[in-house]
Every structure is written in C-alpha cells, then in structure tokens.
PDB file of C-alpha atoms and ligand atoms in Angstrom:
ATOM      1  CA  MET A  51      -0.490  25.487  16.681  1.00  0.00           C
ATOM      2  CA  ASN A  52      -0.701  23.137  13.713  1.00  0.00           C
ATOM      3  CA  LEU A  53       2.724  21.654  12.991  1.00  0.00           C
ATOM      4  CA  LEU A  54       1.560  19.557  10.076  1.00  0.00           C
ATOM      5  CA  ALA A  55       2.314  20.711   6.545  1.00  0.00           C
ATOM      6  CA  PRO A  56      -0.743  21.699   4.522  1.00  0.00           C
ATOM      7  CA  VAL A  57      -2.157  19.158   2.103  1.00  0.00           C
ATOM      8  CA  ARG A  58      -0.964  19.772  -1.444  1.00  0.00           C
ATOM      9  CA  ARG A  59      -3.593  20.255  -4.084  1.00  0.00           C
ATOM     10  CA  ASP A  60      -2.348  17.235  -6.005  1.00  0.00           C
ATOM     11  CA  ARG A  61      -2.964  14.962  -2.988  1.00  0.00           C
ATOM     12  CA  VAL A  62      -6.688  15.579  -2.811  1.00  0.00           C
ATOM     13  CA  LEU A  63      -8.842  12.500  -3.405  1.00  0.00           C
ATOM     14  CA  ALA A  64     -12.508  13.068  -4.098  1.00  0.00           C
ATOM     15  CA  GLU A  65     -13.100   9.630  -5.608  1.00  0.00           C
ATOM     16  CA  LEU A  66     -11.931   6.105  -4.974  1.00  0.00           C
ATOM     17  CA  PRO A  67      -8.890   5.338  -7.178  1.00  0.00           C
ATOM     18  CA  GLN A  68      -9.385   2.052  -8.991  1.00  0.00           C
ATOM     19  CA  CYS A  69      -7.297  -1.109  -8.734  1.00  0.00           C
ATOM     20  CA  LEU A  70      -4.798  -2.090 -11.431  1.00  0.00           C
ATOM     21  CA  ARG A  71      -6.027  -5.654 -11.992  1.00  0.00           C
ATOM     22  CA  LYS A  72      -9.410  -6.939 -10.911  1.00  0.00           C
ATOM     23  CA  GLU A  73      -7.969 -10.466 -10.528  1.00  0.00           C
ATOM     24  CA  ALA A  74      -5.859  -9.336  -7.583  1.00  0.00           C
ATOM     25  CA  ALA A  75      -7.521  -6.423  -5.827  1.00  0.00           C
ATOM     26  CA  LEU A  76      -8.438  -5.818  -2.212  1.00  0.00           C
ATOM     27  CA  HIS A  77     -11.878  -4.904  -3.493  1.00  0.00           C
ATOM     28  CA  VAL A  78     -13.338  -3.760  -6.768  1.00  0.00           C
ATOM     29  CA  HIS A  79     -16.034  -1.356  -5.619  1.00  0.00           C
ATOM     30  CA  LYS A  80     -16.267   1.737  -7.795  1.00  0.00           C
ATOM     31  CA  ASP A  81     -16.857   4.130  -4.922  1.00  0.00           C
ATOM     32  CA  PHE A  82     -15.911   4.501  -1.286  1.00  0.00           C
ATOM     33  CA  HIS A  83     -18.093   2.542   1.098  1.00  0.00           C
ATOM     34  CA  PRO A  84     -21.355   4.511   1.550  1.00  0.00           C
ATOM     35  CA  ARG A  85     -20.864   4.612   5.303  1.00  0.00           C
ATOM     36  CA  VAL A  86     -17.447   6.174   4.821  1.00  0.00           C
ATOM     37  CA  THR A  87     -18.826   8.810   2.453  1.00  0.00           C
ATOM     38  CA  GLY A  88     -21.647   9.511   4.896  1.00  0.00           C
ATOM     39  CA  ALA A  89     -19.303   9.773   7.883  1.00  0.00           C
ATOM     40  CA  CYS A  90     -17.049  12.213   6.005  1.00  0.00           C
ATOM     41  CA  GLN A  91     -19.982  14.394   4.978  1.00  0.00           C
ATOM     42  CA  GLU A  92     -21.235  14.475   8.546  1.00  0.00           C
ATOM     43  CA  HIS A  93     -17.737  14.970  10.063  1.00  0.00           C
ATOM     44  CA  ARG A  94     -18.040  11.705  11.996  1.00  0.00           C
ATOM     45  CA  THR A  95     -14.604  10.256  11.247  1.00  0.00           C
ATOM     46  CA  GLY A  96     -13.413  10.283  14.869  1.00  0.00           C
ATOM     47  CA  THR A  97      -9.647  10.283  15.251  1.00  0.00           C
ATOM     48  CA  VAL A  98      -9.126   9.817  11.513  1.00  0.00           C
ATOM     49  CA  GLY A  99      -8.237  13.236  10.150  1.00  0.00           C
ATOM     50  CA  ARG A 100      -7.375  14.705  13.505  1.00  0.00           C
ATOM     51  CA  PHE A 101      -4.673  12.781  15.342  1.00  0.00           C
ATOM     52  CA  LYS A 102      -4.284   9.538  13.533  1.00  0.00           C
ATOM     53  CA  ILE A 103      -1.254   8.810  11.346  1.00  0.00           C
ATOM     54  CA  SER A 104      -1.382   5.542   9.460  1.00  0.00           C
ATOM     55  CA  LYS A 105       1.775   3.501   9.301  1.00  0.00           C
ATOM     56  CA  VAL A 106       2.689   1.784   6.053  1.00  0.00           C
ATOM     57  CA  ILE A 107       5.773  -0.430   5.835  1.00  0.00           C
ATOM     58  CA  VAL A 108       7.623  -1.174   2.613  1.00  0.00           C
ATOM     59  CA  VAL A 109       9.557  -4.466   2.532  1.00  0.00           C
ATOM     60  CA  GLY A 110      11.292  -6.623  -0.067  1.00  0.00           C
ATOM     61  CA  ASP A 111      14.675  -7.872  -1.287  1.00  0.00           C
ATOM     62  CA  LEU A 112      17.693  -5.603  -1.494  1.00  0.00           C
ATOM     63  CA  SER A 113      17.834  -3.318  -4.512  1.00  0.00           C
ATOM     64  CA  VAL A 114      14.319  -4.079  -5.750  1.00  0.00           C
ATOM     65  CA  GLY A 115      13.588  -0.343  -5.701  1.00  0.00           C
ATOM     66  CA  LYS A 116      11.758   0.352  -2.415  1.00  0.00           C
ATOM     67  CA  THR A 117      13.549   3.635  -1.731  1.00  0.00           C
ATOM     68  CA  CYS A 118      13.173   4.822  -5.329  1.00  0.00           C
ATOM     69  CA  LEU A 119       9.471   3.987  -5.242  1.00  0.00           C
ATOM     70  CA  ILE A 120       8.948   6.169  -2.197  1.00  0.00           C
ATOM     71  CA  ASN A 121      11.148   8.937  -3.555  1.00  0.00           C
ATOM     72  CA  SER A 122       9.965   8.582  -7.088  1.00  0.00           C
ATOM     73  CA  GLN A 123       9.530  11.484  -9.394  1.00  0.00           C
ATOM     74  CA  SER A 124       7.610  10.943 -12.566  1.00  0.00           C
ATOM     75  CA  ILE A 125       9.021  12.397 -15.734  1.00  0.00           C
ATOM     76  CA  TRP A 126       5.739  11.736 -17.550  1.00  0.00           C
ATOM     77  CA  TYR A 127       3.314  13.064 -15.010  1.00  0.00           C
ATOM     78  CA  PRO A 128       3.511  16.471 -13.344  1.00  0.00           C
ATOM     79  CA  PHE A 129       3.628  14.670 -10.059  1.00  0.00           C
ATOM     80  CA  ARG A 130       6.209  14.147  -7.386  1.00  0.00           C
ATOM     81  CA  PHE A 131       5.908  11.665  -4.605  1.00  0.00           C
ATOM     82  CA  CYS A 132       7.792  12.723  -1.467  1.00  0.00           C
ATOM     83  CA  LYS A 133      11.096  13.715  -3.080  1.00  0.00           C
ATOM     84  CA  ASP A 134      12.068  15.214  -6.375  1.00  0.00           C
ATOM     85  CA  THR A 135      14.776  13.074  -7.867  1.00  0.00           C
ATOM     86  CA  PHE A 136      15.217   9.616  -9.282  1.00  0.00           C
ATOM     87  CA  ASP A 137      18.566   8.273  -8.129  1.00  0.00           C
ATOM     88  CA  LYS A 138      20.194   5.856 -10.553  1.00  0.00           C
ATOM     89  CA  ASN A 139      22.962   5.025  -8.083  1.00  0.00           C
ATOM     90  CA  TYR A 140      22.134   2.336  -5.617  1.00  0.00           C
ATOM     91  CA  LYS A 141      22.517   3.422  -2.018  1.00  0.00           C
ATOM     92  CA  ALA A 142      21.417   0.698   0.339  1.00  0.00           C
ATOM     93  CA  THR A 143      19.011   1.730   3.033  1.00  0.00           C
ATOM     94  CA  ILE A 144      20.597   1.151   6.417  1.00  0.00           C
ATOM     95  CA  GLY A 145      17.972  -0.008   8.871  1.00  0.00           C
ATOM     96  CA  VAL A 146      14.949   2.162   8.165  1.00  0.00           C
ATOM     97  CA  ASP A 147      13.925   5.566   6.972  1.00  0.00           C
ATOM     98  CA  PHE A 148      10.511   7.163   6.777  1.00  0.00           C
ATOM     99  CA  GLU A 149       8.568   9.776   4.873  1.00  0.00           C
ATOM    100  CA  MET A 150       5.380  11.489   5.896  1.00  0.00           C
ATOM    101  CA  GLU A 151       2.790  12.088   3.226  1.00  0.00           C
ATOM    102  CA  ARG A 152      -0.376  14.103   3.684  1.00  0.00           C
ATOM    103  CA  PHE A 153      -3.569  13.592   1.717  1.00  0.00           C
ATOM    104  CA  GLU A 154      -7.060  14.891   1.828  1.00  0.00           C
ATOM    105  CA  VAL A 155      -9.619  12.144   1.293  1.00  0.00           C
ATOM    106  CA  LEU A 156     -13.298  13.091   0.894  1.00  0.00           C
ATOM    107  CA  GLY A 157     -12.504  16.410   2.546  1.00  0.00           C
ATOM    108  CA  VAL A 158     -10.735  14.827   5.539  1.00  0.00           C
ATOM    109  CA  PRO A 159      -6.978  15.313   6.109  1.00  0.00           C
ATOM    110  CA  PHE A 160      -5.209  11.963   6.214  1.00  0.00           C
ATOM    111  CA  SER A 161      -1.523  11.234   6.880  1.00  0.00           C
ATOM    112  CA  LEU A 162       0.500   8.248   5.818  1.00  0.00           C
ATOM    113  CA  GLN A 163       3.850   7.461   7.357  1.00  0.00           C
ATOM    114  CA  LEU A 164       5.787   5.419   4.794  1.00  0.00           C
ATOM    115  CA  TRP A 165       8.491   3.279   6.394  1.00  0.00           C
ATOM    116  CA  ASP A 166      11.251   2.357   3.974  1.00  0.00           C
ATOM    117  CA  THR A 167      13.099  -0.720   5.280  1.00  0.00           C
ATOM    118  CA  ALA A 168      16.429  -2.255   4.358  1.00  0.00           C
ATOM    119  CA  GLY A 169      16.428  -5.317   2.121  1.00  0.00           C
ATOM    120  CA  GLN A 170      19.984  -6.321   2.989  1.00  0.00           C
ATOM    121  CA  GLU A 171      20.119  -9.306   5.294  1.00  0.00           C
ATOM    122  CA  ARG A 172      22.558  -7.680   7.731  1.00  0.00           C
ATOM    123  CA  PHE A 173      20.151  -4.787   8.414  1.00  0.00           C
ATOM    124  CA  LYS A 174      17.057  -6.906   8.568  1.00  0.00           C
ATOM    125  CA  CYS A 175      16.933  -7.312  12.327  1.00  0.00           C
ATOM    126  CA  ILE A 176      17.042  -3.532  12.792  1.00  0.00           C
ATOM    127  CA  ALA A 177      14.363  -3.005  10.154  1.00  0.00           C
ATOM    128  CA  SER A 178      12.045  -5.677  11.507  1.00  0.00           C
ATOM    129  CA  THR A 179      11.804  -3.908  14.859  1.00  0.00           C
ATOM    130  CA  TYR A 180       9.845  -1.204  13.026  1.00  0.00           C
ATOM    131  CA  TYR A 181       7.283  -3.569  11.490  1.00  0.00           C
ATOM    132  CA  ARG A 182       4.833  -3.359  14.363  1.00  0.00           C
ATOM    133  CA  GLY A 183       1.608  -1.353  14.113  1.00  0.00           C
ATOM    134  CA  ALA A 184       1.370  -1.188  10.336  1.00  0.00           C
ATOM    135  CA  GLN A 185      -1.985  -0.632   8.729  1.00  0.00           C
ATOM    136  CA  ALA A 186      -0.683  -1.538   5.299  1.00  0.00           C
ATOM    137  CA  ILE A 187       2.273  -3.601   4.112  1.00  0.00           C
ATOM    138  CA  ILE A 188       3.777  -2.979   0.691  1.00  0.00           C
ATOM    139  CA  ILE A 189       5.844  -5.944  -0.489  1.00  0.00           C
ATOM    140  CA  VAL A 190       8.054  -4.974  -3.406  1.00  0.00           C
ATOM    141  CA  PHE A 191       9.699  -7.303  -5.924  1.00  0.00           C
ATOM    142  CA  ASN A 192      11.619  -6.639  -9.124  1.00  0.00           C
ATOM    143  CA  LEU A 193       9.578  -7.562 -12.202  1.00  0.00           C
ATOM    144  CA  ASN A 194      12.829  -8.626 -13.869  1.00  0.00           C
ATOM    145  CA  ASP A 195      14.003 -10.952 -11.118  1.00  0.00           C
ATOM    146  CA  VAL A 196      11.819 -13.948 -10.420  1.00  0.00           C
ATOM    147  CA  ALA A 197      13.740 -14.786  -7.219  1.00  0.00           C
ATOM    148  CA  SER A 198      12.641 -11.489  -5.700  1.00  0.00           C
ATOM    149  CA  LEU A 199       9.019 -12.493  -6.330  1.00  0.00           C
ATOM    150  CA  GLU A 200       9.627 -15.890  -4.766  1.00  0.00           C
ATOM    151  CA  HIS A 201      11.044 -14.217  -1.670  1.00  0.00           C
ATOM    152  CA  THR A 202       7.772 -12.376  -1.085  1.00  0.00           C
ATOM    153  CA  ASN A 203       5.783 -15.531  -0.745  1.00  0.00           C
ATOM    154  CA  PRO A 204       6.080 -17.714   2.364  1.00  0.00           C
ATOM    155  CA  LEU A 205       5.044 -20.805   0.420  1.00  0.00           C
ATOM    156  CA  MET A 206       7.820 -20.399  -2.118  1.00  0.00           C
ATOM    157  CA  SER A 207      10.593 -18.943   0.003  1.00  0.00           C
ATOM    158  CA  THR A 208      11.053 -21.428   2.818  1.00  0.00           C
ATOM    159  CA  VAL A 209      14.181 -22.852   1.237  1.00  0.00           C
ATOM    160  CA  CYS A 210      16.158 -19.643   1.206  1.00  0.00           C
ATOM    161  CA  GLY A 211      14.696 -18.341   4.424  1.00  0.00           C
ATOM    162  CA  ARG A 212      13.464 -14.998   3.158  1.00  0.00           C
ATOM    163  CA  GLN A 213       9.847 -14.463   3.893  1.00  0.00           C
ATOM    164  CA  TRP A 214       8.992 -10.795   3.694  1.00  0.00           C
ATOM    165  CA  LEU A 215       5.294 -11.271   4.134  1.00  0.00           C
ATOM    166  CA  ALA A 216       5.534 -13.815   6.953  1.00  0.00           C
ATOM    167  CA  ASP A 217       8.022 -11.674   8.879  1.00  0.00           C
ATOM    168  CA  ALA A 218       5.957  -8.510   8.509  1.00  0.00           C
ATOM    169  CA  LEU A 219       2.764 -10.297   9.519  1.00  0.00           C
ATOM    170  CA  LYS A 220       4.345 -11.680  12.682  1.00  0.00           C
ATOM    171  CA  GLU A 221       4.339  -8.143  14.075  1.00  0.00           C
ATOM    172  CA  ASN A 222       0.876  -7.179  12.849  1.00  0.00           C
ATOM    173  CA  ASP A 223      -2.718  -8.300  12.848  1.00  0.00           C
ATOM    174  CA  PRO A 224      -3.179 -10.324   9.657  1.00  0.00           C
ATOM    175  CA  SER A 225      -6.942  -9.921   9.860  1.00  0.00           C
ATOM    176  CA  SER A 226      -6.879  -6.165   9.460  1.00  0.00           C
ATOM    177  CA  VAL A 227      -3.643  -5.173   7.719  1.00  0.00           C
ATOM    178  CA  LEU A 228      -3.910  -4.311   4.009  1.00  0.00           C
ATOM    179  CA  LEU A 229      -1.413  -6.009   1.701  1.00  0.00           C
ATOM    180  CA  PHE A 230      -0.028  -4.724  -1.582  1.00  0.00           C
ATOM    181  CA  LEU A 231       2.294  -6.706  -3.828  1.00  0.00           C
ATOM    182  CA  VAL A 232       4.210  -4.331  -6.088  1.00  0.00           C
ATOM    183  CA  GLY A 233       6.320  -5.281  -9.088  1.00  0.00           C
ATOM    184  CA  SER A 234       8.988  -2.630  -9.660  1.00  0.00           C
ATOM    185  CA  LYS A 235      11.217  -1.527 -12.577  1.00  0.00           C
ATOM    186  CA  LYS A 236       8.510  -2.118 -15.180  1.00  0.00           C
ATOM    187  CA  ASP A 237      10.502   0.040 -17.607  1.00  0.00           C
ATOM    188  CA  LEU A 238      13.132  -2.705 -17.837  1.00  0.00           C
ATOM    189  CA  SER A 239      10.717  -5.441 -18.999  1.00  0.00           C
ATOM    190  CA  THR A 240       9.738  -6.034 -22.603  1.00  0.00           C
ATOM    191  CA  PRO A 241       5.972  -6.441 -23.053  1.00  0.00           C
ATOM    192  CA  ALA A 242       6.419 -10.197 -23.542  1.00  0.00           C
ATOM    193  CA  GLN A 243       8.554 -10.575 -20.413  1.00  0.00           C
ATOM    194  CA  TYR A 244       6.076  -8.503 -18.463  1.00  0.00           C
ATOM    195  CA  VAL A 245       3.120 -10.661 -19.471  1.00  0.00           C
ATOM    196  CA  LEU A 246       4.921 -13.782 -18.256  1.00  0.00           C
ATOM    197  CA  MET A 247       5.946 -12.236 -14.950  1.00  0.00           C
ATOM    198  CA  GLU A 248       2.518 -10.741 -14.376  1.00  0.00           C
ATOM    199  CA  LYS A 249       0.931 -14.165 -14.587  1.00  0.00           C
ATOM    200  CA  ASP A 250       3.094 -15.440 -11.725  1.00  0.00           C
ATOM    201  CA  ALA A 251       2.730 -12.227  -9.758  1.00  0.00           C
ATOM    202  CA  LEU A 252      -1.067 -12.305  -9.957  1.00  0.00           C
ATOM    203  CA  ARG A 253      -1.047 -15.850  -8.647  1.00  0.00           C
ATOM    204  CA  VAL A 254       1.242 -14.915  -5.747  1.00  0.00           C
ATOM    205  CA  ALA A 255      -0.883 -11.854  -4.965  1.00  0.00           C
ATOM    206  CA  GLN A 256      -4.008 -14.004  -4.881  1.00  0.00           C
ATOM    207  CA  GLU A 257      -2.316 -16.504  -2.577  1.00  0.00           C
ATOM    208  CA  MET A 258      -1.248 -13.815  -0.141  1.00  0.00           C
ATOM    209  CA  LYS A 259      -4.530 -11.888  -0.492  1.00  0.00           C
ATOM    210  CA  ALA A 260      -2.714  -8.795  -1.650  1.00  0.00           C
ATOM    211  CA  GLU A 261      -3.568  -6.191  -4.247  1.00  0.00           C
ATOM    212  CA  TYR A 262      -1.209  -6.349  -7.213  1.00  0.00           C
ATOM    213  CA  TRP A 263       0.476  -3.325  -8.806  1.00  0.00           C
ATOM    214  CA  ALA A 264       3.253  -2.911 -11.378  1.00  0.00           C
ATOM    215  CA  VAL A 265       5.193   0.351 -11.372  1.00  0.00           C
ATOM    216  CA  SER A 266       8.249   2.113 -12.687  1.00  0.00           C
ATOM    217  CA  SER A 267       9.855   4.671 -10.441  1.00  0.00           C
ATOM    218  CA  LEU A 268      12.019   5.773 -13.363  1.00  0.00           C
ATOM    219  CA  THR A 269       9.156   6.698 -15.689  1.00  0.00           C
ATOM    220  CA  GLY A 270       6.594   7.225 -12.951  1.00  0.00           C
ATOM    221  CA  GLU A 271       4.195   4.706 -14.483  1.00  0.00           C
ATOM    222  CA  ASN A 272       1.461   3.861 -11.961  1.00  0.00           C
ATOM    223  CA  VAL A 273       3.365   5.395  -9.025  1.00  0.00           C
ATOM    224  CA  ARG A 274       0.811   8.101  -8.339  1.00  0.00           C
ATOM    225  CA  GLU A 275      -2.145   5.765  -8.921  1.00  0.00           C
ATOM    226  CA  PHE A 276      -0.622   3.200  -6.592  1.00  0.00           C
ATOM    227  CA  PHE A 277       0.005   5.548  -3.663  1.00  0.00           C
ATOM    228  CA  PHE A 278      -3.426   7.124  -4.069  1.00  0.00           C
ATOM    229  CA  ARG A 279      -4.957   3.670  -3.911  1.00  0.00           C
ATOM    230  CA  VAL A 280      -2.954   2.846  -0.749  1.00  0.00           C
ATOM    231  CA  ALA A 281      -4.071   6.120   0.835  1.00  0.00           C
ATOM    232  CA  ALA A 282      -7.707   5.619  -0.157  1.00  0.00           C
ATOM    233  CA  LEU A 283      -8.015   2.011   1.021  1.00  0.00           C
ATOM    234  CA  THR A 284      -6.160   2.700   4.263  1.00  0.00           C
ATOM    235  CA  PHE A 285      -8.405   5.692   4.889  1.00  0.00           C
ATOM    236  CA  GLU A 286     -11.535   3.668   4.136  1.00  0.00           C
ATOM    237  CA  ALA A 287     -10.484   0.851   6.486  1.00  0.00           C
ATOM    238  CA  ASN A 288      -9.624   3.359   9.216  1.00  0.00           C
ATOM    239  CA  VAL A 289     -12.959   5.143   9.030  1.00  0.00           C
ATOM    240  CA  LEU A 290     -14.896   1.867   9.032  1.00  0.00           C
ATOM    241  CA  ALA A 291     -12.931   0.690  12.062  1.00  0.00           C
ATOM    242  CA  GLU A 292     -13.546   4.019  13.751  1.00  0.00           C
ATOM    243  CA  LEU A 293     -17.295   3.803  13.111  1.00  0.00           C
ATOM    244  CA  GLU A 294     -17.379   0.303  14.441  1.00  0.00           C
ATOM    245  CA  LYS A 295     -15.445   1.304  17.534  1.00  0.00           C
ATOM    246  CA  SER A 296     -17.544   4.310  18.332  1.00  0.00           C
ATOM    247  CA  GLY A 297     -20.736   2.304  17.836  1.00  0.00           C
ATOM    248  CA  VAL A 298     -22.092   5.020  15.591  1.00  0.00           C
ATOM    249  CA  ARG A 299     -24.545   2.939  13.672  1.00  0.00           C
ATOM    250  CA  ARG A 300     -28.186   2.841  12.984  1.00  0.00           C
ATOM    251  CA  ILE A 301     -30.335  -0.273  13.318  1.00  0.00           C
ATOM    252  CA  GLY A 302     -30.184  -2.207  10.087  1.00  0.00           C
ATOM    253  CA  ASP A 303     -27.005  -0.511   8.836  1.00  0.00           C
ATOM    254  CA  VAL A 304     -24.411  -2.845   7.399  1.00  0.00           C
ATOM    255  CA  VAL A 305     -20.744  -1.920   7.756  1.00  0.00           C
ATOM    256  CA  ARG A 306     -19.565  -4.936   5.879  1.00  0.00           C
ATOM    257  CA  ILE A 307     -16.934  -3.716   3.440  1.00  0.00           C
ATOM    258  CA  ASN A 308     -16.290  -7.327   2.475  1.00  0.00           C
ATOM    259  CA  SER A 309     -19.915  -8.172   2.092  1.00  0.00           C
ATOM    260  CA  ASP A 310     -20.513  -8.765  -1.588  1.00  0.00           C
ATOM    261  CA  ASP A 311     -19.252 -10.777  -4.486  1.00  0.00           C
ATOM    262  CA  ASN A 312     -17.024  -7.943  -5.637  1.00  0.00           C
ATOM    263  CA  ASN A 313     -14.694  -8.612  -2.771  1.00  0.00           C
ATOM    264  CA  LEU A 314     -12.124 -11.129  -3.827  1.00  0.00           C
ATOM    265  CA  TYR A 315     -10.368 -11.595  -0.537  1.00  0.00           C
ATOM    266  CA  GLN A 316     -13.154 -12.219   1.905  1.00  0.00           C
ATOM    267  CA  THR A 317     -11.957 -14.303   4.818  1.00  0.00           C
ATOM    268  CA  ALA A 318     -13.599 -15.300   8.037  1.00  0.00           C
ATOM    269  CA  SER A 319     -11.236 -13.240  10.147  1.00  0.00           C
ATOM    270  CA  LYS A 320     -11.372 -10.197   7.891  1.00  0.00           C
ATOM    271  CA  LYS A 321     -15.144 -10.404   7.833  1.00  0.00           C
ATOM    272  CA  LYS A 322     -15.179 -10.363  11.594  1.00  0.00           C
ATOM    273  CA  SER A 323     -12.954  -7.306  11.872  1.00  0.00           C
ATOM    274  CA  THR A 324     -14.890  -5.086   9.477  1.00  0.00           C
ATOM    275  CA  CYS A 325     -18.504  -5.996  10.159  1.00  0.00           C
ATOM    276  CA  CYS A 326     -21.300  -4.953  12.349  1.00  0.00           C
ATOM    277  CA  PRO A 327     -23.086  -7.832  14.068  1.00  0.00           C
TER     278      PRO A 327
HETATM  279  N1  GTP B 450      15.330   1.172 -14.375  1.00  0.00           N
HETATM  280  C1  GTP B 450      14.887   1.303 -13.127  1.00  0.00           C
HETATM  281  N2  GTP B 450      15.759   1.251 -12.098  1.00  0.00           N
HETATM  282  C2  GTP B 450      15.259   1.378 -10.851  1.00  0.00           C
HETATM  283  C3  GTP B 450      13.875   1.565 -10.601  1.00  0.00           C
HETATM  284  N3  GTP B 450      13.686   1.638  -9.282  1.00  0.00           N
HETATM  285  C4  GTP B 450      14.909   1.528  -8.725  1.00  0.00           C
HETATM  286  N4  GTP B 450      15.856   1.371  -9.647  1.00  0.00           N
HETATM  287  C5  GTP B 450      17.309   1.209  -9.424  1.00  0.00           C
HETATM  288  O1  GTP B 450      17.512   0.066  -8.609  1.00  0.00           O
HETATM  289  C6  GTP B 450      18.566   0.289  -7.669  1.00  0.00           C
HETATM  290  C7  GTP B 450      18.077   0.004  -6.265  1.00  0.00           C
HETATM  291  O2  GTP B 450      17.053   0.892  -5.917  1.00  0.00           O
HETATM  292  P1  GTP B 450      16.675   1.201  -4.381  1.00  0.00           P
HETATM  293  O3  GTP B 450      15.403   1.952  -4.401  1.00  0.00           O
HETATM  294  O4  GTP B 450      17.822   1.809  -3.679  1.00  0.00           O
HETATM  295  O5  GTP B 450      16.455  -0.283  -3.825  1.00  0.00           O
HETATM  296  P2  GTP B 450      15.998  -0.709  -2.342  1.00  0.00           P
HETATM  297  O6  GTP B 450      14.960  -1.752  -2.507  1.00  0.00           O
HETATM  298  O7  GTP B 450      15.621   0.478  -1.564  1.00  0.00           O
HETATM  299  O8  GTP B 450      17.315  -1.378  -1.771  1.00  0.00           O
HETATM  300  P3  GTP B 450      17.718  -1.604  -0.199  1.00  0.00           P
HETATM  301  O9  GTP B 450      17.612  -0.282   0.470  1.00  0.00           O
HETATM  302  O10 GTP B 450      19.112  -2.148  -0.186  1.00  0.00           O
HETATM  303  O11 GTP B 450      16.777  -2.615   0.352  1.00  0.00           O
HETATM  304  C8  GTP B 450      19.040   1.721  -7.882  1.00  0.00           C
HETATM  305  O12 GTP B 450      20.200   1.705  -8.678  1.00  0.00           O
HETATM  306  C9  GTP B 450      17.896   2.379  -8.632  1.00  0.00           C
HETATM  307  O13 GTP B 450      18.320   3.406  -9.488  1.00  0.00           O
HETATM  308  C10 GTP B 450      12.977   1.609 -11.722  1.00  0.00           C
HETATM  309  O14 GTP B 450      11.763   1.770 -11.629  1.00  0.00           O
HETATM  310  N5  GTP B 450      13.555   1.467 -12.966  1.00  0.00           N
HETATM  311 MG1   MG B 451      16.380   1.307   0.136  1.00  0.00          MG
END
C-alpha cells in the first residue's frame, strides 16, 4: 500500500531550475548533471525515489518569515506551496513544525521534508535538536533588517551570540550539506533599498558558500522558483551520492559535479564528497 500522496502536476520538474544570481549560486550549470539524467532514464537512482526523504531545515531570526515562506501562497502565480493562506498575524513557531512536499524530478518521485524551526531564543534549544541529518539548510533573513542578515553569518554575529549557520552546521556534515541564504519580505523594500541590501547579502552568501535568493511570501515572488531549485539541487546531490555509493560507474566516467569553472563554491572537502577517484 502506498501511503504517500501523489505528486501534483505543478511539482513536476523536467529541467534544472536556474539560480537567481550567478554571483552566489551553488552551481551555474544549465542542465542536470549528465550522470543524473542518465541514471534517471535508466532507473538507476537507488533509494532516491523509493524510500528516501530528504530533510531540509529552515533557520533564522524570529519573525523573519520562515513559517510564511513554507506556507506561502502566491497571489500572482497560480501556485501554492504547502498551505493556502498568507497569514499577516505573527504567530511564533514553538519548537519545530514540518511539512512534507512531494516532487517528481526527471520522472523520479522525490520528497522533501521541510523543517520549520523557531527563531525565538527561548525555543532554540528545542529546535536545534532537530537540526541533525539535514541535506539542505535554508537560512532566512529579513531584507529590511540588516541585523537579521548579520545573525546568519558566524563571522559577523559572534558579538550577539546568534549564529544560525554555525549552529546548524554543528549537527551536519558541512562538506555535503547544501546551503541557501534567503532574503525575505522583498515586497517591503524599495528598489533602492533592495539594491543596497542585496550587495551585502551576496557577500555574506559567498562567504558562507550558500546560494542566494530573495523572495516575498506575500506576493509569491520567487517562492516557487526557490523551492524548485532546492528540490532540484537536493535531488541531484542525492543521486550523485547514490551513484558513488553503489559504485555504478564506468571506467573513465567523471562524477565530479564541482569539476568545472562554472562551480563557484568548489572546496577541497566538497570535491572529495562528490567525486569519483
Ligand atoms: N510584508 C510581508 N510580511 C511578511 C512576509 N513574510 C512574513 N511576513 C510577516 O512577518 C511576520 C512573521 O512571519 P513568520 O513567518 O511567522 O516568521 P518566523 O520566522 O516563522 O518567526 P518565528 O516562528 O518566531 O521564528 C508575520 O506577521 C508575517 O505576516 C513577506 O514576505 N512580506
Ligand atoms: Mg515560524
């Protein structure tokens, strides 16, 4: 018996969604890695698509809009992500909450479990117990509040003691987890304010080796594109890891997702985790 809900038609990804800004992207390839496409065509994706559920945690200061981002409904796009309403009243998340979201990527069913954590200090110790085992970390800040951006970055936030990225990484493998830095409430910024904030945010994203996005949960701007990108990159990383694990490779094949100049965040440890010898 299959207890999983069927994949909705508007969650089907046949192509790789593109990044928002090339300056701060996890990679800028136009298509899925050829080995991933090949594995999907030949039904060689192992546990991906059958049993595997990928965990994604969403962290950031209180009231930056984490819950609204997950529950966001776009009024401009005929698209709903997880829930159907935008709630203008702030209701603090207590501890954690999660939503399950099902996609189909290159014909393979793929599930994301989105963990919405509390930003309030008093709930932080409960929330942090759920950080472990994440394949992607989404760090949210408010585009209209520079302090919330500072709190994402370990280098800038030592003084006030909030280090969303550092805390989340303590419980996860920094060499394989995918990072996304998301500026929220874009609808509240004027274009001039946004340009200024984006400059800082791109720099922070580059420092933390995260992919940068700017969204509005109120208008829906970039919400769909962002979650599709998270699903696609998490799927791609999972399939590559699965291929590596199963040793399904031909002599001379290269699994190196980080292997060319298009990859902005190539690091020694990341290289090691995603490559064939
Ligand atoms: N204008 C605007 N307001 C937003 C947006 N996203 C969230 N908000 C508002 O910001 C407030 C906080 O949103 P939440 O999503 O609850 O914030 P949170 O990060 O989950 O907060 P905690 O659970 O306490 O960590 C609410 O009043 C929302 O209506 C947005 O994109 N635009
Ligand atoms: Mg919340």
